[in-house]
Coordinates of N, CA and C in Angstrom, one line a residue:
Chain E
X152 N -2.7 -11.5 -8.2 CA -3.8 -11.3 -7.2 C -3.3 -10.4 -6.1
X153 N -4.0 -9.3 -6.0 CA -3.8 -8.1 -5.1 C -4.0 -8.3 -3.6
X154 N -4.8 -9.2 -3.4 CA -5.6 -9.7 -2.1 C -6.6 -8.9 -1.9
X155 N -7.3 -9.3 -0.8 CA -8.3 -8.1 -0.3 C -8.2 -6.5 -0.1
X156 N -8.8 -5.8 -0.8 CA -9.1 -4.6 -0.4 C -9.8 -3.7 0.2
X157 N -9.5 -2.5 0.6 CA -10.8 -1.8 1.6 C -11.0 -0.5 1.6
X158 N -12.1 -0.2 1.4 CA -11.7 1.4 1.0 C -12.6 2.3 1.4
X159 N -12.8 3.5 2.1 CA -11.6 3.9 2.6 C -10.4 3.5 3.8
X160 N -9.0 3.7 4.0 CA -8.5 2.6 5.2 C -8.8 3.9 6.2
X161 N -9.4 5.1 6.4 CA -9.6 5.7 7.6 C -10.7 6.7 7.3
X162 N -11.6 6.9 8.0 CA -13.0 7.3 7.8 C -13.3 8.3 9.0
X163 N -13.5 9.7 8.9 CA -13.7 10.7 10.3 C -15.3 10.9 10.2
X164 N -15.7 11.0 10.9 CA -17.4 11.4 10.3 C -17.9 12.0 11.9
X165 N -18.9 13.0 11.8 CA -19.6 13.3 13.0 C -20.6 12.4 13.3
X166 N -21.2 12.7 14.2 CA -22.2 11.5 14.7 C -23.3 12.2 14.3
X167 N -24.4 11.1 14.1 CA -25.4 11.2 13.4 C -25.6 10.9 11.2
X168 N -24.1 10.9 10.7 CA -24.4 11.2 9.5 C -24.1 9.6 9.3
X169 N -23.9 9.4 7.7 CA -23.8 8.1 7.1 C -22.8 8.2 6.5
X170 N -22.3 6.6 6.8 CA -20.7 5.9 6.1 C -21.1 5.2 5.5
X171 N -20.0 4.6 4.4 CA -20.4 3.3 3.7 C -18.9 3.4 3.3
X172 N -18.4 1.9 3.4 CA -17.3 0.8 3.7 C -17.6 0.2 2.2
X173 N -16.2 -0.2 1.2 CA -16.4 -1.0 0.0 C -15.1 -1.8 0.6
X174 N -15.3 -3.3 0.2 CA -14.7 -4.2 0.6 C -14.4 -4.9 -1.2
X175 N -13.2 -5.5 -1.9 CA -13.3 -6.1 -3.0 C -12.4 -7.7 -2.3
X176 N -13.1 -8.5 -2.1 CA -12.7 -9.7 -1.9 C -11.1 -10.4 -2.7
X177 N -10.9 -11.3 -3.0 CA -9.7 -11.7 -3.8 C -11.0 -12.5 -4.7
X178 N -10.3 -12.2 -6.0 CA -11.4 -12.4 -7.1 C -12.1 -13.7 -7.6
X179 N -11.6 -15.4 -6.8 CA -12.2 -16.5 -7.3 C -12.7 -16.8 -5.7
X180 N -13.1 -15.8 -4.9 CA -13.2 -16.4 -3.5 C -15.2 -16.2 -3.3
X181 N -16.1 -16.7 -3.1 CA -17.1 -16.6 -2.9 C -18.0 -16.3 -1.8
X182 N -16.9 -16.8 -0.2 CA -17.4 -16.3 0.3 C -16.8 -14.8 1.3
X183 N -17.4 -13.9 1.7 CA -17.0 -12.6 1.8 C -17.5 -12.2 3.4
X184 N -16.9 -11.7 4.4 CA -17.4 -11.2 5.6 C -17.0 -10.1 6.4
X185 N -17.5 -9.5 7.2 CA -17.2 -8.6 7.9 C -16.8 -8.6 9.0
X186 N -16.3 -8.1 10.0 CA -15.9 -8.1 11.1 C -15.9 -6.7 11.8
X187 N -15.4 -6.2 13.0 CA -15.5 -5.4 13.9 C -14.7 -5.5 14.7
X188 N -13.3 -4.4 15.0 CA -12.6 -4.5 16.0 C -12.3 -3.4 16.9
X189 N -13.2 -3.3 17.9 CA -12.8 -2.2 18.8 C -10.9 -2.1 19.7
X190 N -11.1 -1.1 19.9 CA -9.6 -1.0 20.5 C -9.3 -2.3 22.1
X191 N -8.0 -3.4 21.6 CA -7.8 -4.2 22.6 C -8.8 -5.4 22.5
X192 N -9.7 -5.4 21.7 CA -10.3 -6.8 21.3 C -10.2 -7.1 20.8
X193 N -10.5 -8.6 20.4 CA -10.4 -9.3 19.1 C -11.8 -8.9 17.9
X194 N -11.4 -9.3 16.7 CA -12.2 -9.1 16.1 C -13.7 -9.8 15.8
X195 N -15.2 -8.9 15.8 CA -16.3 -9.9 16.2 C -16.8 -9.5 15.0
X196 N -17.5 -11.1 14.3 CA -18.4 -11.4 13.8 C -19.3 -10.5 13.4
X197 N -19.4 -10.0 11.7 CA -21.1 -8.9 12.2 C -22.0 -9.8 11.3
X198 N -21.7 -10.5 9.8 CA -22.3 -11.1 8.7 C -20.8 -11.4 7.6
X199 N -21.5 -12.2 6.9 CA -21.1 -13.0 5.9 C -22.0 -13.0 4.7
X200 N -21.6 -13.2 3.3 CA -22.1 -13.6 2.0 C -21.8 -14.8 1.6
X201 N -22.6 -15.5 1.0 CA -21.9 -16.7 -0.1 C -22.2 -15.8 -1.3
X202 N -21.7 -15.9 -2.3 CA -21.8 -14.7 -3.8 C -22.6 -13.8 -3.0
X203 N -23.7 -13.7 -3.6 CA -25.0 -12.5 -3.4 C -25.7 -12.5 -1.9
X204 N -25.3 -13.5 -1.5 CA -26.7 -13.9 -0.6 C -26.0 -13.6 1.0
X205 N -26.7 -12.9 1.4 CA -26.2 -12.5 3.1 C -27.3 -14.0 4.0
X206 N -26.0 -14.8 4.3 CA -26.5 -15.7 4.9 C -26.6 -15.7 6.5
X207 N -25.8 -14.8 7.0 CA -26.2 -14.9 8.5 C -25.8 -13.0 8.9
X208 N -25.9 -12.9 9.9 CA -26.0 -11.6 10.8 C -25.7 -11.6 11.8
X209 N -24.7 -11.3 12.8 CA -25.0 -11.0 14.4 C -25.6 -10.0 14.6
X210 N -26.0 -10.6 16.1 CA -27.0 -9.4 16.7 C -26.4 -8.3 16.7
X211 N -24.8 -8.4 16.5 CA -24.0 -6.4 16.6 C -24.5 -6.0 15.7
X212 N -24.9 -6.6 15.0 CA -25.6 -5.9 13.8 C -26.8 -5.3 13.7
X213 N -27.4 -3.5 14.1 CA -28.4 -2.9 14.4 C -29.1 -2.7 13.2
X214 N -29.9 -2.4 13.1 CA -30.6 -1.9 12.1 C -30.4 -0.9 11.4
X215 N -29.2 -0.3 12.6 CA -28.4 0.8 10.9 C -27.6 0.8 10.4
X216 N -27.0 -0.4 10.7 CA -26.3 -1.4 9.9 C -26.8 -2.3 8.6
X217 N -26.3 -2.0 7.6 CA -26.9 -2.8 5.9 C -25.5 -3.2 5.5
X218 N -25.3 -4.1 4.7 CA -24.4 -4.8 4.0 C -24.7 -5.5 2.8
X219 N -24.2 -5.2 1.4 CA -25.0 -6.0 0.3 C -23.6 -6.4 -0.1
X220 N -24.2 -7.0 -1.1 CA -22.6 -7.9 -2.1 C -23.5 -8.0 -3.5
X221 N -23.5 -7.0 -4.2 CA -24.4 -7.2 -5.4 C -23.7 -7.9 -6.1
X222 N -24.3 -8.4 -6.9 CA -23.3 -9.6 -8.2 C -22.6 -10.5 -7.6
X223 N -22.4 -10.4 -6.1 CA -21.1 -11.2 -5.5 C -19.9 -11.4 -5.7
X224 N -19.7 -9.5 -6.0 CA -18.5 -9.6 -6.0 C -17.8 -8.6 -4.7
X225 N -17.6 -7.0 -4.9 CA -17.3 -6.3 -3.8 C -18.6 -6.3 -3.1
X226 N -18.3 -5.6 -2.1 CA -19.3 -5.8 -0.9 C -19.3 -4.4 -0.4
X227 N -20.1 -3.8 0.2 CA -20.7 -2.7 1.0 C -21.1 -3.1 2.3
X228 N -20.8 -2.0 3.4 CA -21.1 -2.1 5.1 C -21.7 -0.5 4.9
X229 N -23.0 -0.5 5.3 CA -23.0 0.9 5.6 C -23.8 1.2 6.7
X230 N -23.4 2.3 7.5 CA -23.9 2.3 8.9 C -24.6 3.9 8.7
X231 N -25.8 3.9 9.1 CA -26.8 5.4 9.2 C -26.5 5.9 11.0
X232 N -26.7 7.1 10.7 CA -26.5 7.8 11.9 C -26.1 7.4 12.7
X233 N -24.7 7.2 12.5 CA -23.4 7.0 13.3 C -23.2 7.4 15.1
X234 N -23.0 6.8 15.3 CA -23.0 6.6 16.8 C -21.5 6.8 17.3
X235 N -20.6 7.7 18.7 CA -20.0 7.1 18.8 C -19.5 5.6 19.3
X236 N -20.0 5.0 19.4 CA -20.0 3.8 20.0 C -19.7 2.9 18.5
X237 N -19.6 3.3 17.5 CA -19.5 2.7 16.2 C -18.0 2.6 15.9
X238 N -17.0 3.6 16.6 CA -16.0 4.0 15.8 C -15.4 2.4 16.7
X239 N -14.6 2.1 15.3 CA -13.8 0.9 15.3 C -13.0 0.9 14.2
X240 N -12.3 -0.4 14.1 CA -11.4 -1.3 12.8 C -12.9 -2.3 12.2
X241 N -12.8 -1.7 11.1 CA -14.2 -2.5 10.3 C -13.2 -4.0 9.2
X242 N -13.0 -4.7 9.5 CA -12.6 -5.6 8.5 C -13.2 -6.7 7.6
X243 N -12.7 -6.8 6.5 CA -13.5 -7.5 5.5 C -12.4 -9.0 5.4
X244 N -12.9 -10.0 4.9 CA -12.4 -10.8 5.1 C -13.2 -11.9 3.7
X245 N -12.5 -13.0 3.0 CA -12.8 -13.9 2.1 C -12.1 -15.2 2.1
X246 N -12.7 -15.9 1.7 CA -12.6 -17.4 1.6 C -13.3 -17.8 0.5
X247 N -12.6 -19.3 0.1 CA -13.9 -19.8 -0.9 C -14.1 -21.2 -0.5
X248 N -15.1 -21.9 -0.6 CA -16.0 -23.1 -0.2 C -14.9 -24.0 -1.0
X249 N -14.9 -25.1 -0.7 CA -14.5 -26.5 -0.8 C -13.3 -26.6 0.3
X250 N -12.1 -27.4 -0.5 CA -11.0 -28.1 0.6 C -11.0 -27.2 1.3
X251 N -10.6 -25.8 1.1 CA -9.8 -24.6 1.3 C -10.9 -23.4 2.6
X252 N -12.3 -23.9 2.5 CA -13.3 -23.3 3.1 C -13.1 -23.0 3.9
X253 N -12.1 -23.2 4.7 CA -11.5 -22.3 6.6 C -11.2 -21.8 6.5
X254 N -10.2 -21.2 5.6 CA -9.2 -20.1 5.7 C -9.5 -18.8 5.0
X255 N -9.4 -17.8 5.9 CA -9.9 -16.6 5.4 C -9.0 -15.4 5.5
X256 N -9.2 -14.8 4.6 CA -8.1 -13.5 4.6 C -8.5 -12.2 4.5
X257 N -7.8 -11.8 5.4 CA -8.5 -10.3 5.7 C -7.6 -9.1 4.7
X258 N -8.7 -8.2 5.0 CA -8.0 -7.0 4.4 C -7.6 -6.4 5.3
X259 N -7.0 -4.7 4.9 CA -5.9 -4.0 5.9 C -7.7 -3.1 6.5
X260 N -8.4 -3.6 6.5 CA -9.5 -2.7 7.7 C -9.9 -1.6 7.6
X261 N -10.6 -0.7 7.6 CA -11.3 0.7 7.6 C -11.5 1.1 8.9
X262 N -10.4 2.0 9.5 CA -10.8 2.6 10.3 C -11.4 3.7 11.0
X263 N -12.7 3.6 11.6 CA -14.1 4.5 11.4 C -14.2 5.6 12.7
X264 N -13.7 6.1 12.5 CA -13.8 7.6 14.1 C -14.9 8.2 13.9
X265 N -15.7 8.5 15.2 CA -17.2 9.3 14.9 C -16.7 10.3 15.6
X266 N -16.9 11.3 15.7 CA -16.7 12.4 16.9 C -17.9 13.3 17.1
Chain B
X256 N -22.0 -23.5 20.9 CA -21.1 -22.4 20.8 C -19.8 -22.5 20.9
X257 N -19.0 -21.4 20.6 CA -17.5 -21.6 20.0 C -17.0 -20.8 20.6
X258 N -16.0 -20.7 21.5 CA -14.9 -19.8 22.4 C -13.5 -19.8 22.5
X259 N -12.9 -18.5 22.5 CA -11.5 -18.8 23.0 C -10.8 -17.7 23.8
X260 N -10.2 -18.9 24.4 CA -9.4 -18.4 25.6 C -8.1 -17.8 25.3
X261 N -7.3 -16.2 25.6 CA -5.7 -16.3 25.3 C -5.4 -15.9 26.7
X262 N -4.8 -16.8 28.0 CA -4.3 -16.5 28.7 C -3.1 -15.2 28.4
X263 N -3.0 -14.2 29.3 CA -2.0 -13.1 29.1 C -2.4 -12.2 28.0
X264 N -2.8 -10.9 28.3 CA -3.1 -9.7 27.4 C -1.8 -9.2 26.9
X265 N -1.1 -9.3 27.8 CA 0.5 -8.8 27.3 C 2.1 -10.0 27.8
X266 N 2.4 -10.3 27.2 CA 3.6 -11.3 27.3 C 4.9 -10.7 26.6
X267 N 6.1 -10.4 27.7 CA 7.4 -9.5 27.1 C 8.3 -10.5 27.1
X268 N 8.9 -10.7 26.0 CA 10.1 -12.0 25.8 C 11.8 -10.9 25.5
X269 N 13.0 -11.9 25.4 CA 14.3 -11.1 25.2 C 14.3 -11.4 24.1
X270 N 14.9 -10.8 23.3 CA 15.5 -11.0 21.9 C 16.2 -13.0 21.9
X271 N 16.0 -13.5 21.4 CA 16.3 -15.0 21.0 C 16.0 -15.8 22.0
X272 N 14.9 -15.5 22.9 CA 14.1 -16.5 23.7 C 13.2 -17.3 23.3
X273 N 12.6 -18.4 23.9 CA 11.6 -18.8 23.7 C 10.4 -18.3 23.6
X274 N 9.4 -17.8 22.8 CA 8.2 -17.5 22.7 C 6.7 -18.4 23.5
X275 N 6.2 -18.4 23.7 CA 5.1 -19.2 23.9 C 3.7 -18.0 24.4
X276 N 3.0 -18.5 23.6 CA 1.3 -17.3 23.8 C 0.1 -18.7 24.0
X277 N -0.7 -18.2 24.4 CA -1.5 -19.5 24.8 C -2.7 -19.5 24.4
X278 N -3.3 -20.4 24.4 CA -4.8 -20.5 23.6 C -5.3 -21.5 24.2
X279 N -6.8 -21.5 24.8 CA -7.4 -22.6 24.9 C -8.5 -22.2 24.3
X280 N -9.4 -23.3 23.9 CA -10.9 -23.6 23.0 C -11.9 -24.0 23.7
X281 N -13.1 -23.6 23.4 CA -14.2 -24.3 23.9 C -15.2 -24.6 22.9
X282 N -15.8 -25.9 22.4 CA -16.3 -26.5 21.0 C -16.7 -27.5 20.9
X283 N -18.1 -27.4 20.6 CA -19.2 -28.9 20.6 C -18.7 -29.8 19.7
X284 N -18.2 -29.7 18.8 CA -18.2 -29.9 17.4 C -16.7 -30.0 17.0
X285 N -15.6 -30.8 17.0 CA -14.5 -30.4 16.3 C -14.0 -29.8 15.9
X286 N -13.0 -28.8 16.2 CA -12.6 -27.3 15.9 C -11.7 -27.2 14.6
X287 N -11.4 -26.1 14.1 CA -10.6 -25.6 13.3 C -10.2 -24.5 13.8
X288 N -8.7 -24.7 14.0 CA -8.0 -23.5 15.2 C -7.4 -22.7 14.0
X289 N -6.9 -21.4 14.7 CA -6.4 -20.6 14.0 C -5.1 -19.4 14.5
X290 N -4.0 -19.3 14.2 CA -3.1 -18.2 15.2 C -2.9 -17.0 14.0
X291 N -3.8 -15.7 13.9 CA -3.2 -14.5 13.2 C -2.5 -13.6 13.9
X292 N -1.9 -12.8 13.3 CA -0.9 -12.0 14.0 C -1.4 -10.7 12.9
X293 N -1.1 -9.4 13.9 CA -1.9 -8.1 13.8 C -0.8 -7.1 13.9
X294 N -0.1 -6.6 13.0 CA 0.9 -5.6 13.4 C -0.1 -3.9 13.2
X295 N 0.5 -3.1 13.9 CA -0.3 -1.6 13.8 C -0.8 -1.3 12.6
X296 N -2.3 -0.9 13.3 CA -3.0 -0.4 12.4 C -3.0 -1.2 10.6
X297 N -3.0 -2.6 10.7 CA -3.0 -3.4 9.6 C -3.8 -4.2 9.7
X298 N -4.1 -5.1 9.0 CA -5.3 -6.0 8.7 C -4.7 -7.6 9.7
X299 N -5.5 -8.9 9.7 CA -4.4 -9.7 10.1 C -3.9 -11.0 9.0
X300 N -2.8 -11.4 9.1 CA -2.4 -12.4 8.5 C -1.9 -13.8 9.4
X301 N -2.2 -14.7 8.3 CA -2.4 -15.8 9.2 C -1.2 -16.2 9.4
X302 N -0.9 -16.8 10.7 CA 0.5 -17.3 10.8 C 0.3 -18.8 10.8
X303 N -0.7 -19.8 11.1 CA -0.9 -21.1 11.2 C -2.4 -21.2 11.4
X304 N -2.6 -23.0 11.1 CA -4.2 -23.5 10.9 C -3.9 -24.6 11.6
X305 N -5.0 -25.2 11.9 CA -5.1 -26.6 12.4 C -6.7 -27.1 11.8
X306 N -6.6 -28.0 11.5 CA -7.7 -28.4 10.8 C -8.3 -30.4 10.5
X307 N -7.7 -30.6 11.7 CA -7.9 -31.8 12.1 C -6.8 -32.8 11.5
X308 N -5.8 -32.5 10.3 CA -4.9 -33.0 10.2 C -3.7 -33.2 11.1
X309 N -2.4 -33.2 11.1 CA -1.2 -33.4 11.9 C -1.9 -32.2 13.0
X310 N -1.3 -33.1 14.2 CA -1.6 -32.4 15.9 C -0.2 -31.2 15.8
X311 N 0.6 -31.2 15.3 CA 1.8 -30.1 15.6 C 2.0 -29.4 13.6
X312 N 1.6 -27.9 14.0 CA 1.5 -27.6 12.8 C 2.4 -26.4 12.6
X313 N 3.3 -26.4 11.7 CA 4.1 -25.3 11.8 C 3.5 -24.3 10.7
X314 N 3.7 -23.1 11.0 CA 3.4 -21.9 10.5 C 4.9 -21.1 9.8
X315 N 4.2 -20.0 8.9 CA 5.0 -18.7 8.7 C 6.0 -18.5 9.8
X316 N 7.3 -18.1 9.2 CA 8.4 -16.9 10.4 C 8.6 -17.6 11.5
X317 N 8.6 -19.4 11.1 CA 9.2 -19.9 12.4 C 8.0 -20.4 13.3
X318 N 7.0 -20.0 13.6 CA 5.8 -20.0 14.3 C 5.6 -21.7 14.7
X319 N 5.0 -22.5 15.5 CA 4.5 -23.4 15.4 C 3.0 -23.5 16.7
X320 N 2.3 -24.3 16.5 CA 1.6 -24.8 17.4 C 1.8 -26.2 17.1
X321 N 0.4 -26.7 18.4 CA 0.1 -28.0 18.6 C -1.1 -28.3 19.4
X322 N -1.7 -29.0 18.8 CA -3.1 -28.9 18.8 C -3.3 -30.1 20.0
X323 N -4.1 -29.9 21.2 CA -3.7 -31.0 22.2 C -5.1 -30.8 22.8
X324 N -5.4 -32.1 22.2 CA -7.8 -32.1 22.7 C -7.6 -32.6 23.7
X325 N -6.8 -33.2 24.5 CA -7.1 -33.7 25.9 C -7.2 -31.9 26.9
X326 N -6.5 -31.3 26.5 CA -6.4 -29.6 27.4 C -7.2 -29.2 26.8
X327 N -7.5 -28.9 25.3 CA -8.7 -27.8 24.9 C -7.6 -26.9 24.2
X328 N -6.1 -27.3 24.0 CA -5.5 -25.9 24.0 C -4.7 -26.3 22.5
X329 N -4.3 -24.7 22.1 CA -3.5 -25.0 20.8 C -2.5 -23.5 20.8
X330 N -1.3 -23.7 22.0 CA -0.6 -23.5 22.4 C 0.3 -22.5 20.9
X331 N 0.9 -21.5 20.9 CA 1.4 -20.9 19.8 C 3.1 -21.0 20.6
X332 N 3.8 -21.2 19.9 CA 5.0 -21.4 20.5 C 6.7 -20.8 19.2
X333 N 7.5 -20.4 19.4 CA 8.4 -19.8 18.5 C 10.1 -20.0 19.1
X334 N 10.9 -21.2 18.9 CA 11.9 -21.3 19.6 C 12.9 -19.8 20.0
X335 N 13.2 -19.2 19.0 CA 13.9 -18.0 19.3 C 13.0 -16.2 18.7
X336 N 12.8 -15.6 19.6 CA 12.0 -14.1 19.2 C 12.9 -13.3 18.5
X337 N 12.0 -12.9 17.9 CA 13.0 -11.6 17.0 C 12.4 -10.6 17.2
X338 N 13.4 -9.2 16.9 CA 12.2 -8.1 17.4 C 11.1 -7.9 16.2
X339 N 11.6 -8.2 15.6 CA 10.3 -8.1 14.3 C 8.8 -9.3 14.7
X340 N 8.5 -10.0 16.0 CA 8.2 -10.6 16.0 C 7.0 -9.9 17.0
X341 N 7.2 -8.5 17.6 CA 6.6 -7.9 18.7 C 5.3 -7.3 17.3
X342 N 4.3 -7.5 18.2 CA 2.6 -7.3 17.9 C 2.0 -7.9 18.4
X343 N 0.8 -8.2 17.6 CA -0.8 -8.6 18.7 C -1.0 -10.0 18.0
X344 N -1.7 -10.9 18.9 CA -1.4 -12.3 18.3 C -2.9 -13.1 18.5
X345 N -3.5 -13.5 17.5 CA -5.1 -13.8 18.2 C -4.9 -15.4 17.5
X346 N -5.9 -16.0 18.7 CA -6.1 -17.3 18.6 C -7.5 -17.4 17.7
X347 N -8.1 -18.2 16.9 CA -9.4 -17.9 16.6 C -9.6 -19.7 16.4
X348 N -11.6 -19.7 16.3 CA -11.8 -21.3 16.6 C -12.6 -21.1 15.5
X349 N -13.0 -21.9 14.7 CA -14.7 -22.1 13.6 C -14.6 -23.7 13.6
X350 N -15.9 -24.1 13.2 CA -16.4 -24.9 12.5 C -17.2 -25.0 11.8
X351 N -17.0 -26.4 10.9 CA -17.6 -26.9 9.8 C -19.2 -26.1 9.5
X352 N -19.9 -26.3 11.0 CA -21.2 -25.8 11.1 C -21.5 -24.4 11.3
X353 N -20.6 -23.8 10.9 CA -20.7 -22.1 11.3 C -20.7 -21.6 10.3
X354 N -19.9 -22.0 8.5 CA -20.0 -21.5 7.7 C -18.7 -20.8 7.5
X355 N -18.2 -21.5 8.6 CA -16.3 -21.1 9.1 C -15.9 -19.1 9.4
X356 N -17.5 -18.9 10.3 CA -16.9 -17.9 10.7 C -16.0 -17.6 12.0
X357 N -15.2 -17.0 11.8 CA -14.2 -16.8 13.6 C -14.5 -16.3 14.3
X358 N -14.3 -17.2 15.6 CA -14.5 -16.8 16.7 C -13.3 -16.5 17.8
X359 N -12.6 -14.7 17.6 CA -11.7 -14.7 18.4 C -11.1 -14.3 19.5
X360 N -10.0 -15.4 20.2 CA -9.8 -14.6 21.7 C -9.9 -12.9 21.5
X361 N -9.0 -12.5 23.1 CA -8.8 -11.5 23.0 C -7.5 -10.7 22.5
X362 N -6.7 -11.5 22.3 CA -5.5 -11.3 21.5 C -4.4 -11.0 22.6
X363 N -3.2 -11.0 22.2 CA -2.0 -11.4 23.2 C -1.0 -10.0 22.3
X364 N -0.6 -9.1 23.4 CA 0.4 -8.4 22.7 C 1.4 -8.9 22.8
X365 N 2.8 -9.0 22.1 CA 3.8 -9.9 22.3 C 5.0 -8.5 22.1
X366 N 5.9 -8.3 22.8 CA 7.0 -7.6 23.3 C 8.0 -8.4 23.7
X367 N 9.3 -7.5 22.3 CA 10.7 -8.5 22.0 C 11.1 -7.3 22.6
X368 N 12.3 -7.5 23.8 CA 13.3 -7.1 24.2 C 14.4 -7.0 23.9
X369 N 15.7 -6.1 23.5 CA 17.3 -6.3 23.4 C 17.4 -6.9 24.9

């Protein structure tokens, strides 16, 4: 088991164009999430999966922000006309439901520069 | 709602001192605490959990907490620093009814001294 993956781990883009973030979870884990870490904070909440199904969202999450998990397995973050205000550490993160359902493990993070 | 506190942004210890980084919680609901640690430009890994079992839980690399509901706090603590020990240190809280997502301080830089 490789652990979580993330790909790309550094992302340059001008503002206005589109990114998209692939996250591959650790492979018997079901649930899958994202995160957001600007420079000097901790990392915040954006959504979550159980397999397929995007069960919650924070409000950081604008509407040009999309996230799928088809099949429930890797996962997509993709953000439309990039803002600087976007550039961060994007991390993905998994866990799976039962005893074990608190503990989650991150990947090494995508980090997103707009200029 | 679910919070946490890490007194101190930056905390500088000597090479084989006592460690201590601080954490308090704020939580309707019974917590599940959490201490990861963040080296540059890397993802984080967990160094300990608390999860309603044993109040003093030891972690990875030495690490311990102790989980104390009368203060709200779950204190991260390391009898002797190594310099391999210097990075960013976050407290995080979830519960049962969140779906166990984290909710984290603001993280603690930690700086080992010769």
């Amino acid at each position: 088991d490789t652990g979580v993956s993330q790909d790309p781990r550094h992302k340059i883009t001008k503002r206005g164009q589109n990114v998209t973030f692939r996250c591959d979870p650790i492979s018997e884990h079901n649930r899958l999430y994202w995160y957001r870490q600007t420079l000097g904070q901790g990392p915040e909440f954006l959504t979550y999966f159980q397999n397929e199904a995007q069960l919650e969202k924070s409000r950081l999450l604008s509407d040009r922000f999309s996230a799928e998990r088809p099949k429930g397995s890797f996962s997509t973050l993709e953000i439309q006309r990039t803002e600087q205000g976007d550039s961060a550490m994007y991390l993905c993160a998994s866990s799976t439901t039962g005893t074990s359902d608190y503990e989650q493990y991150f990947g090494p993070g995508t980090r997103l520069t707009v200029t | 709602a679910q919070s946490v506190t890490q007194l101190g942004s930056h905390v500088s210890v000597s090479e084989g001192a006592l460690v201590l980084l601080r954490c308090n919680y704020s939580s309707s609901v019974p917590p599940y605490l959490f201490w990861y640690v963040q080296y540059p430009n890397q993802g984080l890994q967990l160094l300990l959990k608390y999860t309603s079992a044993a109040t003093l839980v030891k972690g990875i690399n030495g690490f311990e907490a102790e989980f104390k509901k009368s203060e709200t706090s779950f204190h991260l603590t390391k009898p002797s620093a190594h310099m391999s020990d210097a990075a960013e240190y976050f407290c995080a809280v979830s519960t049962t009814g969140t779906a166990s997502k984290l909710t984290f301080g603001t993280g603690t830089r930690l700086q080992v001294t010769l």
